[in-house]
XYZ file of C-alpha atoms in Angstrom:
787
model
C 95.921 272.828 125.072
C 94.202 275.910 126.433
C 95.664 278.032 123.581
C 94.221 275.611 121.003
C 90.764 275.783 122.605
C 90.873 279.598 122.659
C 91.944 279.657 118.976
C 89.133 277.302 117.935
C 86.613 279.433 119.819
C 87.945 282.587 118.135
C 87.770 280.922 114.676
C 84.184 279.849 115.297
C 83.175 283.349 116.367
C 84.901 284.838 113.308
C 82.701 282.739 111.039
C 79.593 283.183 113.142
C 76.627 285.196 111.994
C 75.289 288.324 113.696
C 76.534 288.055 117.280
C 73.239 289.518 118.488
C 71.185 286.795 116.771
C 70.170 284.118 119.264
C 68.560 280.791 118.482
C 65.186 280.431 120.236
C 63.211 277.497 118.822
C 62.386 275.406 115.778
C 59.504 273.395 114.395
C 58.901 271.186 111.406
C 55.982 272.154 109.179
C 55.170 269.375 106.759
C 58.021 269.632 104.232
C 59.742 272.688 105.710
C 61.645 273.782 108.796
C 60.968 276.971 110.726
C 63.649 278.409 113.001
C 62.882 281.334 115.306
C 65.702 283.639 116.349
C 65.808 286.722 118.504
C 65.416 289.014 115.482
C 63.143 287.051 113.161
C 62.082 283.753 111.632
C 63.879 281.587 109.079
C 61.920 279.177 106.888
C 63.813 276.469 104.998
C 61.821 274.944 102.146
C 63.238 272.157 99.943
C 62.092 272.317 96.327
C 63.965 269.129 95.468
C 66.966 267.173 96.704
C 69.127 269.839 95.016
C 67.278 273.083 95.851
C 66.643 274.723 99.212
C 64.781 278.031 99.483
C 65.556 280.064 102.592
C 63.432 283.019 103.723
C 64.103 285.324 106.642
C 61.328 287.552 107.997
C 62.625 290.134 110.494
C 60.565 290.865 113.580
C 57.797 293.327 112.754
C 57.567 292.355 109.070
C 55.159 290.048 107.260
C 56.210 287.284 104.880
C 55.903 288.177 101.184
C 55.131 285.029 99.183
C 55.338 286.735 95.753
C 58.233 285.570 93.566
C 58.723 286.967 90.084
C 61.265 284.268 89.234
C 60.178 280.958 90.761
C 57.407 278.961 89.104
C 58.140 275.450 90.434
C 56.207 273.986 93.327
C 58.127 272.295 96.129
C 58.464 268.568 95.481
C 57.926 266.069 98.227
C 61.353 264.942 99.393
C 62.651 262.484 101.944
C 63.196 265.093 104.651
C 65.056 264.155 107.801
C 65.571 266.524 110.716
C 68.026 265.619 113.436
C 68.991 267.632 116.482
C 71.815 267.771 118.979
C 72.238 270.103 121.939
C 74.241 272.458 119.697
C 72.718 272.101 116.211
C 69.831 271.187 113.933
C 70.310 269.397 110.627
C 67.713 269.333 107.841
C 68.710 266.736 105.258
C 67.230 265.736 101.925
C 68.716 262.925 99.871
C 71.036 265.570 98.443
C 71.327 269.021 99.937
C 71.721 269.435 103.693
C 71.220 272.513 105.893
C 73.109 272.709 109.187
C 71.990 275.305 111.754
C 74.416 275.804 114.614
C 72.721 277.308 117.663
C 75.586 279.057 119.471
C 77.111 280.994 117.889
C 74.301 280.996 115.325
C 75.336 279.899 111.834
C 73.668 278.397 108.724
C 75.626 276.192 106.316
C 74.624 274.383 103.118
C 76.243 271.065 102.168
C 75.939 268.706 99.221
C 77.472 265.247 99.135
C 79.228 265.950 102.458
C 80.946 269.053 101.072
C 80.120 272.567 102.211
C 78.854 274.755 99.382
C 78.331 278.054 101.175
C 77.325 279.464 104.563
C 75.731 282.634 105.823
C 78.231 285.090 107.258
C 76.422 287.871 109.109
C 73.216 286.801 107.443
C 70.589 289.538 107.318
C 71.371 293.084 108.442
C 70.735 296.712 107.473
C 73.331 299.271 106.441
C 73.210 302.618 104.599
C 69.602 302.310 103.407
C 70.209 298.782 102.157
C 69.087 295.416 103.436
C 71.918 292.917 103.119
C 72.374 289.150 103.060
C 75.986 288.025 103.145
C 77.815 284.706 102.870
C 81.188 283.063 103.305
C 83.102 282.006 100.186
C 86.178 279.845 100.070
C 89.228 281.528 98.612
C 89.482 279.275 95.552
C 86.067 279.501 93.895
C 85.445 281.427 90.695
C 82.131 283.262 90.434
C 79.868 283.641 87.405
C 76.450 285.210 86.836
C 74.954 288.585 87.874
C 73.434 288.989 84.406
C 74.932 290.556 81.285
C 78.361 292.148 81.810
C 81.752 292.368 80.088
C 84.204 291.634 82.883
C 85.852 288.362 81.938
C 84.351 285.037 82.905
C 85.403 285.331 86.570
C 83.300 288.073 88.121
C 84.781 287.736 91.572
C 86.248 290.951 92.967
C 83.490 293.262 91.686
C 80.612 295.050 93.411
C 77.998 295.124 90.679
C 74.859 297.192 90.430
C 71.536 295.449 89.855
C 69.862 298.038 87.636
C 69.120 297.159 84.022
C 70.687 299.874 81.881
C 71.730 300.127 78.247
C 75.400 300.710 77.405
C 75.511 302.205 73.947
C 78.619 301.416 71.900
C 80.333 299.193 74.473
C 83.412 297.167 73.648
C 85.730 295.215 75.950
C 84.504 296.377 79.361
C 81.045 297.000 80.748
C 79.923 296.683 84.355
C 76.275 297.524 83.741
C 74.155 296.415 80.822
C 70.589 295.602 79.810
C 70.169 292.407 81.802
C 71.151 292.315 85.500
C 70.202 289.243 87.511
C 70.414 288.466 91.258
C 72.093 285.144 90.555
C 75.609 283.920 91.330
C 77.133 280.615 90.226
C 80.307 279.062 91.582
C 83.022 276.910 90.069
C 82.134 274.494 92.881
C 78.971 273.803 90.799
C 76.324 275.450 92.916
C 74.260 278.624 92.551
C 72.644 281.158 94.862
C 69.604 282.979 93.524
C 68.343 286.007 95.454
C 64.615 285.879 94.932
C 63.832 289.580 95.100
C 63.009 292.135 92.393
C 63.963 295.666 93.632
C 67.227 297.254 92.568
C 70.445 296.832 94.522
C 73.954 295.384 94.299
C 75.789 292.084 94.253
C 79.177 292.234 95.915
C 81.329 289.346 94.753
C 84.144 289.676 97.284
C 85.189 293.192 96.244
C 86.899 293.677 99.622
C 88.890 290.444 99.176
C 87.597 289.040 102.496
C 85.836 285.969 101.009
C 82.378 287.547 101.247
C 79.434 287.361 98.871
C 76.800 289.997 99.651
C 73.388 290.811 98.205
C 72.235 294.375 98.850
C 68.744 295.677 98.086
C 66.605 298.732 98.782
C 63.639 296.635 99.967
C 61.691 293.439 99.521
C 62.059 289.776 100.258
C 64.919 288.234 102.199
C 64.608 284.985 100.240
C 67.264 283.032 98.387
C 67.650 279.594 96.852
C 70.782 277.477 97.112
C 70.982 275.100 94.139
C 73.432 272.188 93.920
C 74.384 270.044 90.937
C 76.275 266.893 90.019
C 77.439 268.608 86.823
C 76.947 271.940 85.111
C 74.134 270.605 82.943
C 72.499 269.164 86.056
C 72.802 272.488 87.900
C 71.250 274.472 85.043
C 68.506 271.871 84.695
C 67.607 272.394 88.361
C 67.727 276.176 88.083
C 65.530 276.231 84.973
C 63.139 273.761 86.584
C 62.848 276.268 89.421
C 62.379 279.325 87.189
C 60.924 277.771 84.030
C 62.167 276.172 80.828
C 62.471 277.996 77.499
C 59.677 276.956 75.098
C 60.913 275.420 71.869
C 61.044 278.268 69.339
C 59.556 278.088 65.879
C 61.984 276.663 63.343
C 61.963 279.878 61.297
C 63.504 281.803 64.191
C 66.717 279.799 63.701
C 67.006 281.085 60.136
C 68.334 284.387 58.759
C 66.777 287.768 59.595
C 66.887 290.832 57.381
C 67.217 293.690 59.844
C 68.463 297.269 60.108
C 67.703 300.602 61.707
C 65.530 300.824 59.731
C 63.275 300.243 56.695
C 61.465 303.502 55.892
C 58.734 302.255 53.567
C 56.715 299.370 52.232
C 58.550 299.711 48.943
C 61.937 299.445 50.655
C 60.827 296.308 52.534
C 59.629 294.609 49.357
C 62.715 295.517 47.349
C 65.028 294.252 50.091
C 63.367 290.826 50.295
C 63.185 290.570 46.503
C 66.934 291.161 46.437
C 67.467 288.226 48.848
C 65.361 286.022 46.577
C 67.129 287.216 43.436
C 70.561 286.608 44.969
C 69.513 283.216 46.330
C 70.449 284.145 49.904
C 68.223 282.356 52.433
C 66.005 284.574 54.597
C 63.093 283.817 56.916
C 62.066 287.161 58.396
C 62.375 290.910 58.079
C 62.435 293.155 61.134
C 60.942 296.648 60.933
C 62.405 299.259 63.257
C 60.502 302.335 64.453
C 59.823 303.834 61.014
C 56.851 301.513 60.628
C 54.853 303.827 62.895
C 56.535 307.199 62.287
C 58.527 309.162 59.757
C 60.662 310.751 62.470
C 62.647 309.107 65.268
C 61.467 311.590 67.887
C 57.925 312.393 68.909
C 56.218 309.390 67.283
C 57.028 306.618 69.758
C 53.758 305.240 71.080
C 51.817 305.488 67.810
C 51.985 301.686 67.601
C 50.149 301.748 64.291
C 51.210 301.943 60.667
C 52.375 305.166 59.081
C 50.022 304.904 56.127
C 51.985 307.411 54.027
C 55.003 305.112 53.824
C 53.202 301.807 54.474
C 49.938 302.331 52.548
C 48.845 298.689 52.536
C 50.583 296.832 55.357
C 48.191 293.888 55.281
C 49.008 293.190 51.647
C 52.712 293.702 52.316
C 52.643 291.177 55.163
C 50.586 288.725 53.140
C 52.942 289.007 50.164
C 55.931 288.409 52.430
C 54.238 285.382 53.969
C 53.632 284.015 50.484
C 57.395 284.270 49.917
C 58.055 282.432 53.193
C 59.180 285.563 55.053
C 57.775 286.610 58.446
C 57.277 290.234 59.447
C 58.591 291.290 62.859
C 57.791 294.731 64.323
C 59.562 296.799 66.949
C 57.494 298.049 69.888
C 58.402 300.109 72.948
C 56.566 300.724 76.234
C 56.899 304.521 75.969
C 53.911 306.617 74.860
C 55.110 310.090 73.934
C 52.782 313.013 74.614
C 52.847 313.840 70.887
C 51.880 310.329 69.756
C 48.496 309.323 68.419
C 47.873 307.070 71.428
C 48.612 309.619 74.171
C 45.051 310.805 74.817
C 43.749 307.237 74.685
C 46.252 305.942 77.249
C 45.589 308.909 79.556
C 41.842 308.432 79.301
C 42.068 304.697 79.969
C 44.507 305.227 82.868
C 47.043 302.691 81.641
C 50.205 304.711 82.320
C 52.504 304.826 85.339
C 51.575 307.741 87.598
C 53.017 310.315 89.920
C 52.144 310.480 93.639
C 48.938 312.351 92.800
C 47.702 309.662 90.410
C 48.371 311.664 87.237
C 50.338 310.212 84.301
C 54.040 310.456 85.112
C 55.837 312.200 82.271
C 59.516 312.786 81.650
C 61.883 313.706 78.826
C 64.248 311.342 77.057
C 65.846 311.026 73.639
C 62.591 310.176 71.851
C 60.506 312.997 73.370
C 58.329 313.838 76.362
C 56.747 310.571 77.403
C 54.863 308.352 79.780
C 55.259 304.608 80.152
C 52.673 301.818 80.023
C 51.983 300.355 83.472
C 52.117 296.669 82.608
C 51.572 295.827 86.296
C 48.129 297.371 86.015
C 45.707 294.768 84.587
C 44.148 297.495 82.434
C 47.561 298.538 81.132
C 48.482 294.943 80.424
C 45.236 294.386 78.507
C 45.596 297.622 76.575
C 49.103 296.691 75.461
C 48.065 293.157 74.512
C 45.178 294.505 72.407
C 47.797 296.369 70.337
C 49.700 293.131 69.749
C 46.547 291.134 69.106
C 45.450 293.499 66.341
C 48.861 293.250 64.663
C 48.953 289.445 64.898
C 45.519 289.303 63.296
C 46.963 291.438 60.522
C 49.597 288.748 59.912
C 52.605 289.973 61.920
C 54.858 287.008 62.795
C 56.789 288.270 65.817
C 57.699 291.226 67.994
C 60.764 293.119 69.071
C 60.520 294.711 72.518
C 63.056 297.520 72.735
C 64.116 299.875 75.541
C 62.568 297.566 78.130
C 65.126 298.078 80.908
C 63.221 300.535 80.920
C 65.806 302.798 79.295
C 64.573 305.769 81.341
C 62.366 305.166 84.378
C 62.635 307.892 87.048
C 62.430 306.704 90.651
C 59.400 308.904 91.342
C 57.202 306.947 88.910
C 54.643 304.640 90.483
C 53.089 301.473 89.044
C 50.501 299.060 90.375
C 53.415 296.715 91.102
C 55.358 299.249 93.161
C 57.677 302.193 92.680
C 59.884 302.448 89.614
C 62.904 301.219 91.571
C 60.971 298.238 92.909
C 59.857 297.071 89.455
C 62.615 298.446 87.219
C 64.475 295.143 86.811
C 61.318 293.108 86.188
C 59.677 295.424 83.671
C 61.058 293.660 80.588
C 60.354 290.299 82.249
C 56.650 291.025 82.685
C 56.430 292.738 79.320
C 57.560 289.478 77.715
C 55.099 287.644 79.951
C 52.094 289.650 78.764
C 52.955 288.830 75.136
C 53.534 285.138 75.899
C 50.320 284.883 77.915
C 48.377 286.712 75.205
C 49.540 284.196 72.620
C 48.525 281.308 74.886
C 45.060 282.785 75.326
C 44.282 284.050 71.832
C 46.704 282.244 69.473
C 47.405 279.066 71.405
C 48.674 277.069 68.422
C 51.401 279.598 67.572
C 54.918 279.739 68.979
C 55.651 283.414 69.639
C 58.858 285.176 68.683
C 59.737 287.711 71.401
C 62.990 289.593 70.769
C 63.764 291.500 73.998
C 66.645 293.642 75.201
C 66.051 293.239 78.929
C 64.686 290.782 81.446
C 65.112 289.032 84.789
C 65.615 285.644 86.386
C 63.304 283.160 84.654
C 62.583 285.307 81.580
C 63.456 282.294 79.448
C 60.104 280.705 80.280
C 58.324 283.356 78.192
C 60.311 282.406 75.099
C 62.435 285.548 75.337
C 65.189 285.934 72.719
C 67.465 288.657 74.153
C 70.365 290.288 72.378
C 73.530 291.857 73.704
C 72.514 295.463 73.156
C 73.995 298.263 71.081
C 77.513 296.903 70.675
C 80.132 298.939 68.855
C 80.767 297.928 65.255
C 84.472 297.253 65.923
C 86.773 294.347 66.696
C 86.548 295.445 70.327
C 82.771 295.032 70.083
C 83.083 291.511 68.672
C 85.556 290.275 71.286
C 83.227 290.021 74.348
C 80.251 288.476 72.537
C 81.091 284.884 73.451
C 81.582 285.815 77.108
C 78.151 287.464 77.294
C 76.307 284.558 75.670
C 78.158 281.908 77.691
C 77.439 283.734 80.953
C 73.763 284.209 80.112
C 73.420 280.557 79.105
C 74.642 279.583 82.579
C 71.836 281.755 83.951
C 69.089 280.021 81.971
C 68.970 282.543 79.129
C 69.961 280.240 76.289
C 69.251 282.506 73.303
C 71.404 285.546 74.078
C 72.919 286.691 70.775
C 74.501 289.733 69.166
C 73.704 292.110 66.342
C 75.854 290.384 63.719
C 78.364 292.802 62.240
C 77.963 295.175 65.190
C 75.426 297.951 65.699
C 76.867 301.315 66.706
C 78.983 303.541 64.488
C 79.983 303.770 60.841
C 83.104 301.615 60.933
C 83.308 299.943 57.518
C 85.339 296.728 57.639
C 84.346 293.743 55.533
C 86.776 291.429 57.322
C 85.129 292.283 60.651
C 81.674 291.837 59.128
C 82.462 288.382 57.766
C 84.179 287.209 60.949
C 81.099 288.269 62.914
C 78.811 286.376 60.537
C 81.070 283.313 60.722
C 80.635 283.383 64.507
C 76.902 283.993 64.035
C 76.477 280.608 62.342
C 77.224 279.119 65.776
C 75.252 281.496 68.004
C 71.566 281.074 68.934
C 69.970 283.641 66.596
C 71.373 284.673 63.197
C 70.444 288.342 62.834
C 72.692 290.925 61.156
C 71.601 294.362 62.392
C 73.132 297.841 62.445
C 72.599 301.558 62.272
C 71.847 302.943 58.852
C 75.304 304.276 57.967
C 76.586 300.855 56.916
C 74.139 298.190 55.689
C 73.947 295.006 57.736
C 72.264 292.852 55.106
C 74.484 290.624 52.932
C 72.532 291.627 49.821
C 73.860 295.200 50.021
C 77.540 294.235 50.224
C 80.068 294.228 47.375
C 80.245 291.137 45.171
C 83.083 289.417 47.049
C 81.755 290.147 50.535
C 78.244 289.140 49.501
C 79.465 285.806 48.142
C 81.339 285.048 51.359
C 78.414 286.156 53.513
C 76.090 283.977 51.459
C 78.198 280.920 52.355
C 77.727 281.671 56.058
C 73.965 282.028 55.695
C 73.811 278.809 53.685
C 75.794 276.923 56.339
C 73.397 278.215 58.985
C 70.532 276.623 57.046
C 72.436 273.401 56.372
C 72.844 273.001 60.137
C 69.143 273.476 60.920
C 68.572 269.808 61.884
C 71.423 269.949 64.403
C 70.490 273.416 65.668
C 66.805 272.532 66.089
C 67.826 269.450 68.047
C 69.970 271.429 70.501
C 67.087 273.907 70.813
C 64.945 270.933 71.837
C 67.582 269.924 74.411
C 67.437 273.451 75.822
C 63.665 273.190 76.034
C 63.865 269.882 77.881
C 66.771 270.482 80.272
C 67.696 274.148 80.057
C 71.109 273.235 78.639
C 72.463 276.306 76.832
C 73.117 276.166 73.113
C 76.537 277.798 73.663
C 78.471 276.023 76.425
C 81.746 276.860 78.202
C 84.606 274.383 77.934
C 84.431 273.721 81.674
C 81.227 271.766 80.969
C 83.594 269.139 79.528
C 86.269 269.311 82.213
C 84.903 270.959 85.370
C 88.001 269.950 87.313
C 90.346 271.685 84.841
C 90.989 275.057 86.496
C 92.600 276.505 83.369
C 89.254 276.222 81.548
C 87.167 277.945 84.224
C 87.752 281.399 82.739
C 87.953 280.522 79.026
C 85.427 282.278 76.798
C 87.211 282.565 73.442
C 86.536 278.887 72.600
C 83.205 277.207 73.355
C 80.965 274.260 72.575
C 78.015 274.682 70.207
C 75.661 272.036 71.461
C 77.494 268.942 72.542
C 79.463 268.191 69.407
C 80.946 271.366 67.896
C 84.022 273.163 69.224
C 84.074 276.778 67.985
C 86.797 279.435 68.091
C 85.702 282.822 66.673
C 88.334 285.083 65.151
C 88.107 288.472 66.877
C 91.249 290.243 65.671
C 92.028 291.683 62.257
C 94.438 289.757 60.051
C 94.822 286.864 62.449
C 96.696 284.036 60.713
C 96.497 281.342 63.416
C 94.740 280.515 66.664
C 95.839 278.527 69.699
C 93.070 276.099 70.571
C 92.639 273.615 73.375
C 90.817 270.371 72.518
C 88.847 268.811 75.399
C 90.347 265.561 76.575
C 87.536 263.019 76.287
C 87.526 262.683 72.490
C 89.490 263.153 69.322
C 88.415 266.287 67.412
C 88.110 266.732 63.630
C 88.305 269.928 61.623
C 84.762 270.483 60.319
C 86.086 271.712 56.966
C 89.157 269.550 56.296
C 88.738 266.490 58.582
C 92.201 267.145 60.058
C 92.533 265.265 63.343
C 93.443 266.743 66.757
C 94.018 264.755 69.922
C 91.849 265.489 72.944
C 93.670 267.012 75.896
C 96.130 268.827 73.617
C 96.635 272.415 72.492
C 97.427 273.195 68.869
C 98.254 276.280 66.864
C 95.704 276.120 64.039
C 96.051 278.101 60.828
C 93.028 280.237 60.051
C 91.179 280.617 56.758
C 89.410 283.711 55.450
C 86.144 281.958 54.599
C 85.474 280.319 57.968
C 86.477 280.352 61.617
C 88.069 277.304 63.285
C 85.314 274.753 63.958
C 85.802 271.143 65.048
C 83.577 268.125 65.589
C 83.804 265.657 68.439
C 84.904 262.143 67.524
C 81.939 259.792 67.640
C 79.458 262.595 66.869
C 76.477 262.368 64.538
C 75.805 265.667 62.737
C 72.552 265.763 60.747
C 72.462 268.368 57.961
C 70.380 269.315 54.935
C 71.073 270.990 51.620
C 70.611 274.786 51.510
C 67.010 276.031 51.292
C 65.611 279.507 50.596
C 63.701 279.551 53.884
C 62.261 277.155 56.433
C 58.961 276.737 54.584
C 61.067 274.429 52.372
C 62.496 272.475 55.309
C 62.211 268.709 54.956
C 63.934 265.625 56.291
C 62.664 263.426 53.474
C 66.289 263.391 52.356
C 69.125 264.518 54.608
C 72.840 264.026 55.239
C 74.003 262.215 58.344
C 77.675 262.851 59.099
C 79.360 260.393 61.459
C 82.881 261.154 62.687
C 84.530 257.818 63.365
C 87.029 257.811 66.222
C 89.044 254.803 67.324
C 88.987 256.205 70.872
C 85.190 256.373 70.910
C 83.862 252.845 70.582
C 80.315 253.720 71.692
C 78.423 256.879 70.834
C 74.903 258.199 70.445
C 73.139 261.089 68.772
C 69.664 262.214 67.873
C 67.636 264.395 65.551
C 64.436 266.061 66.760
C 61.669 266.845 64.273
C 58.167 268.298 64.360
C 56.194 270.739 62.203
C 58.360 273.609 63.440
C 55.382 275.837 64.168
C 52.808 274.391 66.567
C 53.243 275.230 70.229
C 53.851 272.357 72.654
C 54.242 269.890 69.789
C 56.397 267.571 71.894
C 54.022 267.674 74.851
C 51.149 266.851 72.493
C 53.028 263.866 71.045
C 53.280 265.582 67.672
C 56.960 264.850 66.996
C 59.530 262.273 65.987
C 63.071 261.655 67.201
C 65.656 259.840 65.112
C 68.080 258.078 67.458
C 71.579 257.185 66.236
C 73.934 254.689 67.872
C 77.373 253.473 66.905
C 79.371 250.569 68.368
C 82.845 249.598 67.161
C 84.170 246.142 67.960
C 86.572 243.734 66.254
C 87.116 246.057 63.283
C 83.369 246.282 62.641
C 81.391 249.453 63.270
C 77.650 248.978 63.635
C 75.399 252.011 63.288
C 71.721 251.873 64.189
C 69.153 254.459 63.130
C 65.779 254.120 64.895
C 62.741 256.388 64.803
C 60.753 257.229 67.927
C 57.354 258.583 66.922
C 55.037 260.622 69.144
C 51.495 259.366 69.535
C 49.929 262.076 67.330
C 52.696 262.433 64.724
C 52.500 261.042 61.211
C 56.022 259.960 60.348
C 57.250 259.305 56.834
C 60.007 257.045 55.575
C 63.146 258.952 54.718
C 66.383 258.600 52.838
C 69.697 259.564 54.405
C 73.111 259.950 52.889
C 75.411 258.531 55.567
C 78.805 260.248 55.369
C 81.571 258.525 57.329
C 84.496 260.755 58.277
C 87.886 259.371 59.304
C 86.715 256.000 58.030
C 89.226 253.183 57.672
C 89.387 251.491 54.311
C 86.066 249.666 54.151
C 85.909 246.301 52.412
C 82.162 245.969 52.745
C 79.087 247.837 54.008
C 75.847 246.063 54.768
C 72.548 247.884 55.220
C 69.932 245.731 56.961
C 72.037 242.688 56.120
C 72.338 243.481 52.407
C 75.696 244.373 50.891
C 75.309 247.956 49.657
C 77.479 249.964 47.258
C 79.283 253.010 48.609
C 81.516 255.745 47.278
C 84.892 256.753 48.644
C 86.092 260.331 48.490
C 89.319 261.766 49.847
C 88.358 261.747 53.527
C 84.914 260.193 53.572
C 82.771 257.208 52.654
C 79.218 257.851 51.469
C 76.392 255.319 51.541
C 72.683 255.775 50.990
C 70.472 254.315 53.730
C 66.717 254.107 54.289
C 65.242 255.518 57.507
C 61.927 253.820 58.152
C 59.348 254.650 60.758
C 58.546 251.037 61.611
C 61.909 249.368 62.146
C 65.526 250.372 62.818
C 68.078 250.590 60.058
C 71.249 248.599 60.732
C 74.509 249.558 59.002
C 77.644 247.446 59.375
C 80.991 248.792 58.189
C 83.768 246.185 57.856
């Protein structure tokens, strides 16, 4: 008996926190708990029943309330604190914190299961401040920002320092977007609410330890629990902010390259799209818009009038054609640029220790950097954007915002370079978003950014995966990156379609990348100049195949805009890992090569040359149908599927409603007056629902203002009769119109009769489908009965 007692005591001490940390006292403050120890004070603050924020302030330090990530206010919760001689328990209706007094230990539980516990807790080592935690030996870890490591990031010690990786392929430990956020296969997350650079150690020593290491700053973290993955991400994005609904045009096709050298080249390129009938909604101008040369001109931030003699007319002409103009901008002001003297005089640049502009050399020249943490610097930069918006510019590309080069000796009003490095792109996006709210409040901004931080989604940031190599190896990790970033709230992470870096010329690779791009958040072919990225400059066969992909992207706009709305409401990513469907299925926890696009599409990109077939797992809860052939696959099974050259394997969930339109030239022609409604009948799915979100596609906060409509679809199958209901929910300020839909029934049994609102209605039968025309009225539901 004595041996057992000694063993239990040893086990407890092994899991205890810092042996020198002694519990002293506690007190409840309104909706929080304060615990004083021998070396500092812990504050536990519930934000909801699923979120607890924990802050530790060591003796001799002051609390720092400034968070760059968190925007939510703590909700009032049913908080219950109970004590025993050996412990204190702070319980909400969900998450529970247990503080053991001796030896001191903090544990977090949800639904009577331990999520995580502090190990040593806070300590200092080798110029770093560290918070560490106990993991169990089974959990898989996700997060830490943008990396190429495989879905399971456990076993790595990863730097938190945003840095570009030019020409990466199948492995990259450090990229443009590092985030102090870790998610577990146990469906919880830990967010370290601190901006300075550091490391995340995800059990690299194989001792079941998670450690956050930083050079300075707050010792604050949030533990977030969830009932499901969508629930967890909803809570996290409630804490750090939801992504605004983007303008509809941003879901269309972009004409983009590095870069267009002149006004004439811009006009001829768009005219070629129109001539070839390839849909396009925007053209992106790289750095030649402000300079003839790559080096020495960065920071001009105004038109090179030799090559763009009348930019206002150019922009206006493009707008008349339904095409937006998007301009690249960077935060670097080179000493040879036209704005250098102005920025020095107005004191809007980061400085050295003597208060002089901090200058340094990098690829683009000798430069300073705008201090966006200085209110004057922020205003100066916004005035540049404001002038361009007034000229008609439709959106902005923020490049090099890691920042690409930012020496540690630089000083900003927000702190040293190393203290603000990882939040530079975050606050750069913020100044643009806030400027729009103040001066162009009716407009939804388009902010294409290469770098950011926890919560950057709330500024409407559309990040991309950096300068990927234009090879099959470059294509292969793209799904992993977007799926990981979607888990971290960044729902619009996308890639340069076709690949960016290098002169590798491979039409098969190009088309496979575009085929994947149809089912990624932003459709934007982009590349270095050596090989054109635009479909219009490809050979006849490649152009024709590329055109089909662009057209499909536009046909899916109603579905894609609806899942963008879901992201806006709940933070649910557009691209979703398969473990969303089956969180208990351990074999799916590291799968990235197949994913869900929204709720109802299953997508498997082809990432190898000449691949004739693909092995695909079909999630168990539904039957799945080939989007192109209607071939049926049973849920819970794996099949070897033959591939086709003109599309990648894509499947639709049984019971799904997929709204689509006919191809349009650009989104100025978008209309739901007449649309196709595909319904995939499934004998295993007797009840299903779907929806279609609609507004003007342009006005900010349309949903919040009641300026929207939602078409709700329901299907019930019983006694060999399937009843479909289509009902319109109209916002209080929206003017809805009656519509006509072509209902297309897939996998339909032989129908003897179809009634629409009680009236027998003619229908047509094709090889795999039944088509029937139905009215969609704003005042009453439409009832369709298939017998």
